[in-house]
mmCIF file of C-alpha atoms and ligand atoms in Angstrom:
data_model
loop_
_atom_site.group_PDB
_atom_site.id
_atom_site.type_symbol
_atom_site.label_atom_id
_atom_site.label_comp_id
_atom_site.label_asym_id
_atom_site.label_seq_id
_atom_site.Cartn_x
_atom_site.Cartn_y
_atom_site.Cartn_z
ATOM 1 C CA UNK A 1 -21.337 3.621 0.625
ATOM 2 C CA UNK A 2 -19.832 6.456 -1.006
ATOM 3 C CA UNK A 3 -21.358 7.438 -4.429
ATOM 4 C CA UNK A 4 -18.651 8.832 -7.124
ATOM 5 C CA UNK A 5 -20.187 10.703 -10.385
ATOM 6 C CA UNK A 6 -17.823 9.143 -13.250
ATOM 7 C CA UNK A 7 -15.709 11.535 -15.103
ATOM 8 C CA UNK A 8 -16.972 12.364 -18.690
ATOM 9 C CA UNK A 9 -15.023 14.361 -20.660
ATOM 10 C CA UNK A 10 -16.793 16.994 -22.927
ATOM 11 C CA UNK A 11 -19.934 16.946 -20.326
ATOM 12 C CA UNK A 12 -18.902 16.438 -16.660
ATOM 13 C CA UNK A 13 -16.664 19.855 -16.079
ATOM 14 C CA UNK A 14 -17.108 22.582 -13.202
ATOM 15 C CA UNK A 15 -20.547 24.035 -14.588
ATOM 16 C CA UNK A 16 -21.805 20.786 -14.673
ATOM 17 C CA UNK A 17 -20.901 20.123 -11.093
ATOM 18 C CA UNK A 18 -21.881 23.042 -9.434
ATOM 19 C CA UNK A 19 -25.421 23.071 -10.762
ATOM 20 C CA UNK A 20 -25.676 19.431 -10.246
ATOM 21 C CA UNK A 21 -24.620 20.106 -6.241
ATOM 22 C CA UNK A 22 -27.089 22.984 -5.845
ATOM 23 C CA UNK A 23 -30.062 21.360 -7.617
ATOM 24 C CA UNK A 24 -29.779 17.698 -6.965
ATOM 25 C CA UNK A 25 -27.780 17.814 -3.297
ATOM 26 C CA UNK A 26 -24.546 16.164 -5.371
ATOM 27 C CA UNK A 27 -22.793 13.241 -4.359
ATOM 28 C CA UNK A 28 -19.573 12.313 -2.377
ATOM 29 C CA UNK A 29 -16.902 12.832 -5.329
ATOM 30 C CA UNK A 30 -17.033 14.584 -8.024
ATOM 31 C CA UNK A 31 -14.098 12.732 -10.447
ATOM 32 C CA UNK A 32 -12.240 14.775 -12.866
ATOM 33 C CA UNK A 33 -11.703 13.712 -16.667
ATOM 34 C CA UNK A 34 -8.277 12.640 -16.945
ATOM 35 C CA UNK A 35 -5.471 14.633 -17.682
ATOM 36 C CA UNK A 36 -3.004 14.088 -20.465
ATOM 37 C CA UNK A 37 0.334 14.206 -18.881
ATOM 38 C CA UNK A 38 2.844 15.867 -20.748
ATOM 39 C CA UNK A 39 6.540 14.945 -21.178
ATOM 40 C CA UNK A 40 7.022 17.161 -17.409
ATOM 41 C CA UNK A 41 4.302 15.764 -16.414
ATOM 42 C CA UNK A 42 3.667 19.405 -14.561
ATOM 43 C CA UNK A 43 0.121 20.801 -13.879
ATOM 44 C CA UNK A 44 1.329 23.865 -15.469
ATOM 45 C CA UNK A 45 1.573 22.268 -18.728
ATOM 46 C CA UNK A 46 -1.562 20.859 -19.060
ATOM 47 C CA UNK A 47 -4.552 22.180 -21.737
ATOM 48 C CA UNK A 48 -6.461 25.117 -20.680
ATOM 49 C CA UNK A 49 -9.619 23.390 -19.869
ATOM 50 C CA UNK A 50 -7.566 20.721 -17.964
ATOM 51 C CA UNK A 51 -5.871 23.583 -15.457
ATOM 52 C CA UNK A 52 -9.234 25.381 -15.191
ATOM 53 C CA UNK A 53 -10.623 21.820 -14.305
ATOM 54 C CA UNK A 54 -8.627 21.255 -11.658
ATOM 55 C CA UNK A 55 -8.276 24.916 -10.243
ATOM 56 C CA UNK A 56 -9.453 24.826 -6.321
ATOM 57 C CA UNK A 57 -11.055 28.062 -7.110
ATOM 58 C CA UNK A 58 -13.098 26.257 -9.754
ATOM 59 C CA UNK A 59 -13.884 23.067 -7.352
ATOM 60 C CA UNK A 60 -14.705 25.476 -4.102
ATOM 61 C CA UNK A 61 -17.202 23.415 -1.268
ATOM 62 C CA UNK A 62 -17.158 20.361 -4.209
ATOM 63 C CA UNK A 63 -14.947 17.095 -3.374
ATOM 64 C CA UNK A 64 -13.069 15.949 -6.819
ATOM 65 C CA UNK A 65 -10.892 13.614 -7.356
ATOM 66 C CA UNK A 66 -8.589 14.790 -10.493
ATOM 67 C CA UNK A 67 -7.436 11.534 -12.790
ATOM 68 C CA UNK A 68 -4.279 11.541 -14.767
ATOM 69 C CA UNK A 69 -3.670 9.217 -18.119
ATOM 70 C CA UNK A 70 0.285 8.037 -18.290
ATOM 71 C CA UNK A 71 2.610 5.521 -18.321
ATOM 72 C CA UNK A 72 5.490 7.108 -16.977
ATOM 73 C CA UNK A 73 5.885 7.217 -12.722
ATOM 74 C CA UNK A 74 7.871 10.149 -13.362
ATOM 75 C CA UNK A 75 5.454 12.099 -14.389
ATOM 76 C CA UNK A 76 3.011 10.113 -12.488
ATOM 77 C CA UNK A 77 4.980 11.436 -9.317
ATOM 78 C CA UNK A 78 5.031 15.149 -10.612
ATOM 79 C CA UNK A 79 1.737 15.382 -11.332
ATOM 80 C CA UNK A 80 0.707 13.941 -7.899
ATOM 81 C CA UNK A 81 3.214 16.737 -6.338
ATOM 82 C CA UNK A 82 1.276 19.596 -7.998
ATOM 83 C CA UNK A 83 -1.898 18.162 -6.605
ATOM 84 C CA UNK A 84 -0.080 18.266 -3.277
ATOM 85 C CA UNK A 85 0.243 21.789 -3.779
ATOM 86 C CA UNK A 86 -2.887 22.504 -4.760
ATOM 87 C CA UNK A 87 -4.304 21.071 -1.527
ATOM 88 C CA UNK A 88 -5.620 17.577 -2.942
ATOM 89 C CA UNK A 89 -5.415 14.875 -0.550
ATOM 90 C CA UNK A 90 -5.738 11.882 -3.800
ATOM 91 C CA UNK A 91 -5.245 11.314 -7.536
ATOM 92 C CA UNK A 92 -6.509 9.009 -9.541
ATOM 93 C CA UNK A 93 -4.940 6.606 -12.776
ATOM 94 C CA UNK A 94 -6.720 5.706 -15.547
ATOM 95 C CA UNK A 95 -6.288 2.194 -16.221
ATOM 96 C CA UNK A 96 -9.400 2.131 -18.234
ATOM 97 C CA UNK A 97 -9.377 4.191 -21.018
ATOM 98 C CA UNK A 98 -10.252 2.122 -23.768
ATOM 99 C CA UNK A 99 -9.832 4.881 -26.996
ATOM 100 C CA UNK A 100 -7.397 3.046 -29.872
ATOM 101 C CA UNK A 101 -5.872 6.061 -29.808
ATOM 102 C CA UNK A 102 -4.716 5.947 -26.194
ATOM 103 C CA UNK A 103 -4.368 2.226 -25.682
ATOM 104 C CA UNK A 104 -2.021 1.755 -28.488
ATOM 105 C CA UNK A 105 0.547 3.899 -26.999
ATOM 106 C CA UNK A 106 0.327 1.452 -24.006
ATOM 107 C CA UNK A 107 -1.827 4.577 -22.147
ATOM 108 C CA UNK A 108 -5.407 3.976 -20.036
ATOM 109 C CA UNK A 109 -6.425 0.093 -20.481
ATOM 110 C CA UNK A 110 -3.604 -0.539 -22.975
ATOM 111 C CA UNK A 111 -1.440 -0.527 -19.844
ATOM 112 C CA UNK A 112 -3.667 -4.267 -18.796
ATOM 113 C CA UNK A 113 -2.212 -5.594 -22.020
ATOM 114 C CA UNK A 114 1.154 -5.660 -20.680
ATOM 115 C CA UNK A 115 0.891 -7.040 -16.731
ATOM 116 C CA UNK A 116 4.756 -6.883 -16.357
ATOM 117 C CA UNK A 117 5.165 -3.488 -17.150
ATOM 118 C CA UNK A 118 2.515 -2.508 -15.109
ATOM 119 C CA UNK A 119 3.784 -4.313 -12.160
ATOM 120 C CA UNK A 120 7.020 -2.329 -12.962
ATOM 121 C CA UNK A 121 5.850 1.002 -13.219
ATOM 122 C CA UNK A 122 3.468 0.532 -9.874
ATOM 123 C CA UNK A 123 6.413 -0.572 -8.431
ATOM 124 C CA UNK A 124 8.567 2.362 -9.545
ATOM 125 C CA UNK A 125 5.438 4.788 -8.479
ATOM 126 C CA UNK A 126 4.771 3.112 -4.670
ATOM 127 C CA UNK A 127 9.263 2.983 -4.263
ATOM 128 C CA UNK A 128 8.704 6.721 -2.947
ATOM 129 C CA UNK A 129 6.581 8.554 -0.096
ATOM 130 C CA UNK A 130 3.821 9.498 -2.475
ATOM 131 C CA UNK A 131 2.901 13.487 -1.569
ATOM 132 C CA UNK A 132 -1.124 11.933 -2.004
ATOM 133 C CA UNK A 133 -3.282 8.812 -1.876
ATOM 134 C CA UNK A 134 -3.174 7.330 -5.297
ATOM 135 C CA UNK A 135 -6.398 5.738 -6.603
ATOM 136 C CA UNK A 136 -7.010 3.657 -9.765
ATOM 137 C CA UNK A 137 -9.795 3.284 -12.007
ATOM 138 C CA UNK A 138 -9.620 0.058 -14.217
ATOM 139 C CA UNK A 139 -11.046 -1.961 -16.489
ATOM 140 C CA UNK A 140 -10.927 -6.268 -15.816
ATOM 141 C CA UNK A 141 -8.718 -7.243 -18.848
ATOM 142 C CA UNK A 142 -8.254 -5.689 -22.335
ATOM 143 C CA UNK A 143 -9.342 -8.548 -24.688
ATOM 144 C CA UNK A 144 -11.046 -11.409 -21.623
ATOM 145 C CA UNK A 145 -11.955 -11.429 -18.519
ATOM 146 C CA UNK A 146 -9.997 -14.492 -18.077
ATOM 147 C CA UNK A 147 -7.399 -11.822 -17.568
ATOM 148 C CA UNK A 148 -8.833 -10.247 -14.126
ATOM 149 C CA UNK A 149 -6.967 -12.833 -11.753
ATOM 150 C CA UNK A 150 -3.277 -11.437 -12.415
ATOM 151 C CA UNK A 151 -4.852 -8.222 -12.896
ATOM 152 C CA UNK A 152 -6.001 -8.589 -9.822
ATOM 153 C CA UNK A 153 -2.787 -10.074 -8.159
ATOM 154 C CA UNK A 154 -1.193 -7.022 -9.065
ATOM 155 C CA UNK A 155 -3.370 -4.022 -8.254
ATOM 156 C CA UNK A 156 -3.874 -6.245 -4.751
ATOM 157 C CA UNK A 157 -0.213 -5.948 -4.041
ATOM 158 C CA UNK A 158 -0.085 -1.661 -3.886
ATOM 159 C CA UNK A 159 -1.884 0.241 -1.199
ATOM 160 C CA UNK A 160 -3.955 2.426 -3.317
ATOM 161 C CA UNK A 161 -6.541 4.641 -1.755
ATOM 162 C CA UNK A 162 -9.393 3.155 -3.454
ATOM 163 C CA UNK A 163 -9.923 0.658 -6.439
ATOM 164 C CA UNK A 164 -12.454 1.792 -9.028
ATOM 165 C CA UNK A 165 -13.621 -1.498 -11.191
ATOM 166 C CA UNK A 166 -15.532 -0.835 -14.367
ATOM 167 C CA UNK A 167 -17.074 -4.305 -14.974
ATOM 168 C CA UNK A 168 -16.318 -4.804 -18.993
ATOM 169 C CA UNK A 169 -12.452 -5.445 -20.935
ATOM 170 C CA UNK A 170 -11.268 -3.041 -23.188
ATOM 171 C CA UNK A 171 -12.472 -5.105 -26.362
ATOM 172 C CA UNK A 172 -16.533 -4.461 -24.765
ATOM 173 C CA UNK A 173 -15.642 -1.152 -24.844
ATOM 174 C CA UNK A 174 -18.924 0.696 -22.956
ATOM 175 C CA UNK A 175 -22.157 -1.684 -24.269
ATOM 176 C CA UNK A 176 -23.278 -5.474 -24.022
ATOM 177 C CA UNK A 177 -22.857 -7.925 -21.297
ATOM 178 C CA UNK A 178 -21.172 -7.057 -18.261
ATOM 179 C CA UNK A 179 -19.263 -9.155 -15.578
ATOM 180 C CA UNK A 180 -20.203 -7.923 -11.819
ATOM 181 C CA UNK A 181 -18.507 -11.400 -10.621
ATOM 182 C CA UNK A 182 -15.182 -9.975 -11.314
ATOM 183 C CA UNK A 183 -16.188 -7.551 -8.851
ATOM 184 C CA UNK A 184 -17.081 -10.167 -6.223
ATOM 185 C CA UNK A 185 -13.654 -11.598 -7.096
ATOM 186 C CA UNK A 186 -11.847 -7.945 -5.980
ATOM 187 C CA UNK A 187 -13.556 -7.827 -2.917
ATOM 188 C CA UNK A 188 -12.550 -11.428 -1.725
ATOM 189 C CA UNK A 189 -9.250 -10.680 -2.772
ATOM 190 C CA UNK A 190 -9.350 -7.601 -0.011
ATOM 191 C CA UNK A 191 -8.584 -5.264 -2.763
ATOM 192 C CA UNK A 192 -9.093 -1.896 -0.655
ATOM 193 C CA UNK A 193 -12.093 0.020 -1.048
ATOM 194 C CA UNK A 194 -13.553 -1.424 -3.838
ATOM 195 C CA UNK A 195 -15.863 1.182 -6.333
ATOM 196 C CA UNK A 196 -18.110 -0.771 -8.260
ATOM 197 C CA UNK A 197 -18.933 0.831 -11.880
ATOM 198 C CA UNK A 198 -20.852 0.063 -15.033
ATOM 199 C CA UNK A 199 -24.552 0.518 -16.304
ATOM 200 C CA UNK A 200 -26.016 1.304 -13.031
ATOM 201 C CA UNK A 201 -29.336 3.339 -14.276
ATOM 202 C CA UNK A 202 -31.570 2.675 -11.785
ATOM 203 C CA UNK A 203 -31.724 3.633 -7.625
ATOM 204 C CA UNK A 204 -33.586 -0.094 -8.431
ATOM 205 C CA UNK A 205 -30.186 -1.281 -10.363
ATOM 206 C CA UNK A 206 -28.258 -0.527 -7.523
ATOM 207 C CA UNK A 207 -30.360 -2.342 -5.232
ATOM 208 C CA UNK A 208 -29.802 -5.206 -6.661
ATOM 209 C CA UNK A 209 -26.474 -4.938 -7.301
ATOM 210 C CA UNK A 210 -26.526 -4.817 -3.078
ATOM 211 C CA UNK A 211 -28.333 -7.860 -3.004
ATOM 212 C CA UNK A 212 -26.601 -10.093 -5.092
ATOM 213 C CA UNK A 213 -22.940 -10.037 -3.863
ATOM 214 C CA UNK A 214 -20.433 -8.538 -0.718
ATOM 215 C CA UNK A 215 -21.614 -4.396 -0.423
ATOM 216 C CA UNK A 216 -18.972 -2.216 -2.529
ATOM 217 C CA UNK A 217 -17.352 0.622 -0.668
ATOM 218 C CA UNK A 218 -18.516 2.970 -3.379
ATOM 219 C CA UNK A 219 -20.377 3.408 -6.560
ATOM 220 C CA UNK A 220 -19.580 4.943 -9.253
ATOM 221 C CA UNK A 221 -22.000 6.261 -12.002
ATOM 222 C CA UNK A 222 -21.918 7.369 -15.414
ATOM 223 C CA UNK A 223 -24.519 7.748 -18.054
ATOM 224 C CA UNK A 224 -27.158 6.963 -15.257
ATOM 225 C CA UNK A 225 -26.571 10.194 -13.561
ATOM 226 C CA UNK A 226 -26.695 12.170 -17.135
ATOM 227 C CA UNK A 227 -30.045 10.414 -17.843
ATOM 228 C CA UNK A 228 -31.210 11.293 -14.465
ATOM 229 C CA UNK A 229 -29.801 13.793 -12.457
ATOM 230 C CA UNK A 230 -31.086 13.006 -9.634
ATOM 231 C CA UNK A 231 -30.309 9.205 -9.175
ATOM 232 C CA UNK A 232 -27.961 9.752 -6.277
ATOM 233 C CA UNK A 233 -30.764 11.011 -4.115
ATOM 234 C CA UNK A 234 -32.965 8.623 -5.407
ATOM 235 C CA UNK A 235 -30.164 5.905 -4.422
ATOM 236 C CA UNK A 236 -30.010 7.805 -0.771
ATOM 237 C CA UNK A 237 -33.744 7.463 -0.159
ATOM 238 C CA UNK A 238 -35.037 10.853 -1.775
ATOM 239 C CA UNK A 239 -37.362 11.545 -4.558
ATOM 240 C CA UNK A 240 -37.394 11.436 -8.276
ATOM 241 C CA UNK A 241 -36.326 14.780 -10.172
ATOM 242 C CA UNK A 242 -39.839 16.654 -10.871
ATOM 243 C CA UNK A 243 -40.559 18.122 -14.579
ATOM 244 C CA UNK A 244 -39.343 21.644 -13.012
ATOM 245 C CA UNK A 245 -36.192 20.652 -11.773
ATOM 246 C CA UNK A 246 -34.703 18.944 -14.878
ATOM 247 C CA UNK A 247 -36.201 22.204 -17.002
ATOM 248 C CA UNK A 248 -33.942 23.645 -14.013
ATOM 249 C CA UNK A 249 -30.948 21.788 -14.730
ATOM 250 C CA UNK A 250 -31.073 21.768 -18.060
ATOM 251 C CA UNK A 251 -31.575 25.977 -18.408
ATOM 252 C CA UNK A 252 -28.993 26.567 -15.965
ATOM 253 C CA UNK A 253 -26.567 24.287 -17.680
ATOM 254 C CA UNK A 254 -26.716 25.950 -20.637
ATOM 255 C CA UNK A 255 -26.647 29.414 -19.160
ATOM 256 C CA UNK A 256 -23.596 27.726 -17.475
ATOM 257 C CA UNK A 257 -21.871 26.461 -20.635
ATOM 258 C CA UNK A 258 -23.213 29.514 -22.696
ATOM 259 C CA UNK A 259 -21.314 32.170 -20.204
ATOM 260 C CA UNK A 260 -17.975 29.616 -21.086
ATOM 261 C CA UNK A 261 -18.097 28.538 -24.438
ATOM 262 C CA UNK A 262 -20.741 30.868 -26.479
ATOM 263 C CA UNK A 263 -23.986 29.436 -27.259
ATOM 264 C CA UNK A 264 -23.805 27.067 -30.245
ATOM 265 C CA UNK A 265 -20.544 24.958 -27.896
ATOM 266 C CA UNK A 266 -23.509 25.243 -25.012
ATOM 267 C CA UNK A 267 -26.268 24.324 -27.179
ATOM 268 C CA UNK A 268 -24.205 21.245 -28.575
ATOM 269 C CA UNK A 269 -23.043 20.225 -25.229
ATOM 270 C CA UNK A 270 -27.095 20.117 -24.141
ATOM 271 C CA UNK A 271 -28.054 18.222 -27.014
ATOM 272 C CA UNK A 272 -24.845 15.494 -26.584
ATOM 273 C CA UNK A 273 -26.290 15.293 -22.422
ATOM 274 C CA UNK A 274 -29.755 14.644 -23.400
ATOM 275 C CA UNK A 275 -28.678 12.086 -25.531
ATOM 276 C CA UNK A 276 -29.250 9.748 -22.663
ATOM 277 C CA UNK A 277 -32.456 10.461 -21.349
ATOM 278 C CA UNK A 278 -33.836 10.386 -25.140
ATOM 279 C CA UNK A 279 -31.775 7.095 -25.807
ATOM 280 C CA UNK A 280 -33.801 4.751 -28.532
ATOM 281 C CA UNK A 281 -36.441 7.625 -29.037
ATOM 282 C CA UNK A 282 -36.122 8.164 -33.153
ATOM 283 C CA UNK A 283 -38.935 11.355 -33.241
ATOM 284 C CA UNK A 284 -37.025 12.472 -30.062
ATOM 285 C CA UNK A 285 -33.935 12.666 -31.832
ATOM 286 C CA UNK A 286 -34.817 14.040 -35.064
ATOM 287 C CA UNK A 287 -36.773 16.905 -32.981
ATOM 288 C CA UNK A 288 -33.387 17.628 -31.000
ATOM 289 C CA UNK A 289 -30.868 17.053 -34.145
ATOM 290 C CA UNK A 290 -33.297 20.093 -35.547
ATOM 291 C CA UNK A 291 -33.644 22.279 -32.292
ATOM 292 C CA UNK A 292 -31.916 25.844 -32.718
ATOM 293 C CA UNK A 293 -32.562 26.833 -28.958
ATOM 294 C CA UNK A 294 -32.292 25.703 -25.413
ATOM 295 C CA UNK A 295 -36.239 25.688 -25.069
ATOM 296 C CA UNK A 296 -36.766 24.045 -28.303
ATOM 297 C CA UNK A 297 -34.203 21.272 -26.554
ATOM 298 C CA UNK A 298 -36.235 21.011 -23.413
ATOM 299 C CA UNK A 299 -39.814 20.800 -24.513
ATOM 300 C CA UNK A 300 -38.532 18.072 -27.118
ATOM 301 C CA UNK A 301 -36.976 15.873 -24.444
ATOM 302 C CA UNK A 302 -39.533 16.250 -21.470
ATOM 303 C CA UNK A 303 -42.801 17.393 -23.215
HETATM 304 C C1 LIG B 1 -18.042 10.508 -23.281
HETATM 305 C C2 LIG B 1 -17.334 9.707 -22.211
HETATM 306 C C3 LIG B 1 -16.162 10.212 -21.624
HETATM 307 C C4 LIG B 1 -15.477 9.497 -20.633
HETATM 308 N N1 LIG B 1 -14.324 10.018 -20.056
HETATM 309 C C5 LIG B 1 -13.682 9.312 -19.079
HETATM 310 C C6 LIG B 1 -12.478 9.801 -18.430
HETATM 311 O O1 LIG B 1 -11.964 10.882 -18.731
HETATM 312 N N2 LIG B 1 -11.913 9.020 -17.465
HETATM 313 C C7 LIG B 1 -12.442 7.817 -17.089
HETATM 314 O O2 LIG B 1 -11.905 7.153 -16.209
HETATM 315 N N3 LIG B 1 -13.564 7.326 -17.673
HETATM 316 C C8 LIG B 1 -14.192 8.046 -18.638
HETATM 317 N N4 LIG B 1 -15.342 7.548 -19.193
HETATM 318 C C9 LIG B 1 -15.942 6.313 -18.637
HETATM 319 C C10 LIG B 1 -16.970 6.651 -17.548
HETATM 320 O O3 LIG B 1 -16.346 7.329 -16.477
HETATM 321 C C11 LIG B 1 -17.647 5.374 -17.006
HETATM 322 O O4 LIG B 1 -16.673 4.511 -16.528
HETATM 323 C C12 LIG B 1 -18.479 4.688 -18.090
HETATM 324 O O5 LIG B 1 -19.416 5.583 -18.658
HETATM 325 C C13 LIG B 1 -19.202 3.477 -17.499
HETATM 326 O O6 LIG B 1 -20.024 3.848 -16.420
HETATM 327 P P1 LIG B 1 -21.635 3.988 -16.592
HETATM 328 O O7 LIG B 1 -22.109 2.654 -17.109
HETATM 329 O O8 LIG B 1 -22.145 4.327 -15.237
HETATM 330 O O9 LIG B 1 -21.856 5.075 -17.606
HETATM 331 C C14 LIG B 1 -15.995 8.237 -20.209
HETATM 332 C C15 LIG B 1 -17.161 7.737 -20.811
HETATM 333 C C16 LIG B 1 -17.832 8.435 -21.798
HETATM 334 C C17 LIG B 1 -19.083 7.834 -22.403
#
C-alpha cells in the first residue's frame, strides 16, 4: 500500500519535502499543490513558486506527482506534454478543490456539479495518446453523496493511473462526518488503484480503516502528517517521532523557509504548520499567536 503525503498549498513545497525525507524516511509520493493553468496551459507560464515547485532540480531523489486545476483538455494536454519533458511519468487533476472561488468557475469539485461536461471533457482528454499517466483526485459529489454512483460511472469508464477519493462532497468542505462507504463502493466498481483520503490521524486510524472494508491501493494523508511527521513510519511499523526530532523538523523547516522567503514568511509558515499539532489547545495558541521567534514557537508547542 503506497502512502501519498496530500498536497497543501502554502505548507507542503520542496523545503518541506526534503526535510521531511531526510528526517522522517518520507513516503512513496510526494503530491504537488495544483497548478493554475493558464489560457496556454504551458509550464512556462505558470507562477514562480508553481515552476520552482515542479523543477526536477527542486524534486531530485523525491517522487512527486505535480496536480493541475482546469477545465479545458487543451490545456489539460499541454500541461501533461511539459511534464513529459520534464521527465514525469504522471499528472494529476483536481477534481476536488472545493474553494467558491474555484468551483464557481466550474474548476476543482465544481467540475462534479456538471457530470455531462465532465464526461465530455474526459472524453476529449483520453481521444489522444496522452504523453503521461493521468491521475485524479476527487471529491464524492458537490452537494450529496447520493451523487457518487454516476460519479463513479464516469471516472470508472477512463483508464486513469490511479483514483484518489477524498471521502466528503464539496458542501462538507474539510470537517464533520465522513463517508468511507463511498470508498468501498469505488473499489467494487474496479475503479483502478483506488487512494483512500480523509482524516486519517492515527497509524491506529489507518488500521482500522484496513479492517473495516476491501485494502486501498494507497493512502493519502493530509493534516495527519503535519500534526505528526512521522505517521508514515509509524503506519510502516516504525516508531513515534521523539521530542528531538520534531525540535529537528521544526528548526530545519524554518531555516528552510527562512533561506526562501525571509524570516517573518518562515516564521508565519511555522506557526500556520503547528496549527495542527496544537489544534483545540487555547493557552497553546495564544502563546504561539504571541511568539516572535522560532524557539519561542517550539518550546510553546512541545514543552
Ligand atoms: C491548506 C490546504 C491546502 C490544500 N491544497 C490542496 C491542493 O492544492 N490540491 C489538492 O488536491 N488538495 C488540497 N488540499 C486538500 C488536502 O490535500 C487533503 O485532501 C485534505 O486535507 C483532506 O485530507 P486529510 O484529512 O488527510 O487532511 C488542501 C487542504 C488544505 C487544508
Amino acid at each position: 500500500m503506497k502512502i501519498y503525503f496530500a498536497p497543501m498549498e502554502g505548507l507542503t513545497d520542496g523545503v518541506l519535502r526534503r526535510v521531511h525525507r531526510d528526517l522522517f524516511g518520507g513516503v512513496d509520493v510526494y503530491c504537488l499543490p495544483f497548478h493554475k493553468l493558464t489560457q496556454s496551459g504551458t509550464v512556462a507560464a505558470l507562477l514562480t513558486r508553481e515552476k520552482r515547485d515542479v523543477d526536477p532540480q527542486e524534486n531530485r531523489a523525491l517522487t512527486v506527482l505535480p496536480q493541475a486545476l482546469t477545465r479545458d483538455p487543451d490545456q489539460l494536454l499541454t500541461w501533461m506534454n511539459d511534464l513529459a519533458g520534464l521527465g514525469y511519468g504522471c499528472g494529476d487533476l483536481n477534481l476536488g478543490c472545493p474553494s467558491p472561488t474555484v468551483t464557481k468557475r466550474g474548476r476543482g469539485s465544481g467540475m462534479l456539479k456538471d457530470p455531462e461536461y465532465l464526461r465530455s471533457f474526459l472524453d476529449a482528454v483520453f481521444a489522444r495518446p496522452l504523453p503521461v499517466r493521468l491521475s485524479v483526485k476527487t471529491r464524492i459529489g458537490f452537494e450529496r453523496a447520493e451523487e457518487w454512483p454516476g460519479l463513479l460511472n464516469i471516472l470508472a469508464d477512463y483508464p486513469f493511473h490511479h483514483v484518489t477519493i477524498h471521502v466528503r462532497t464539496t458542501r462538507e468542505q474539510y470537517s464533520g462526518g465522513i463517508h468511507p462507504e463511498a470508498f468501498d463502493e469505488a473499489v467494487r466498481m474496479g475503479i483502478p488503484e483506488p487512494v483512500y483520503n480523509g482524516d486519517l490521524r492515527t497509524a491506529g486510524d489507518v488500521k482500522a480503516l484496513l479492517s473495516r472494508g476491501p485494502d486501498p491501493a494507497g493512502i493519502m494523508i493530509g493534516r495527519g502528517m503535519l500534526a505528526n511527521p512521522a505517521l508514515a513510519r509509524q503506519i510502516r511499523g516504525g516508531k513515534e517521532a521523539s521530542k528531538e526530532e520534531l525540535e529537528a523538523w521544526y528548526t530545519a523547516l524554518y531555516e528552510g523557509w527562512k533561506n526562501r522567503f525571509g524570516s517573518t514568511i518562515a516564521l508565519g509558515r511555522i506557526k500556520k504548520l503547528m496549527e495542527w499539532p496544537g489544534e483545540g489547545d487555547i493557552r497553546r495558541k495564544r502563546l504561539l499567536r504571541r511568539a516572535v521567534e522560532i524557539d519561542e514557537c517550539i518550546r510553546a508547542l512541545l514543552d
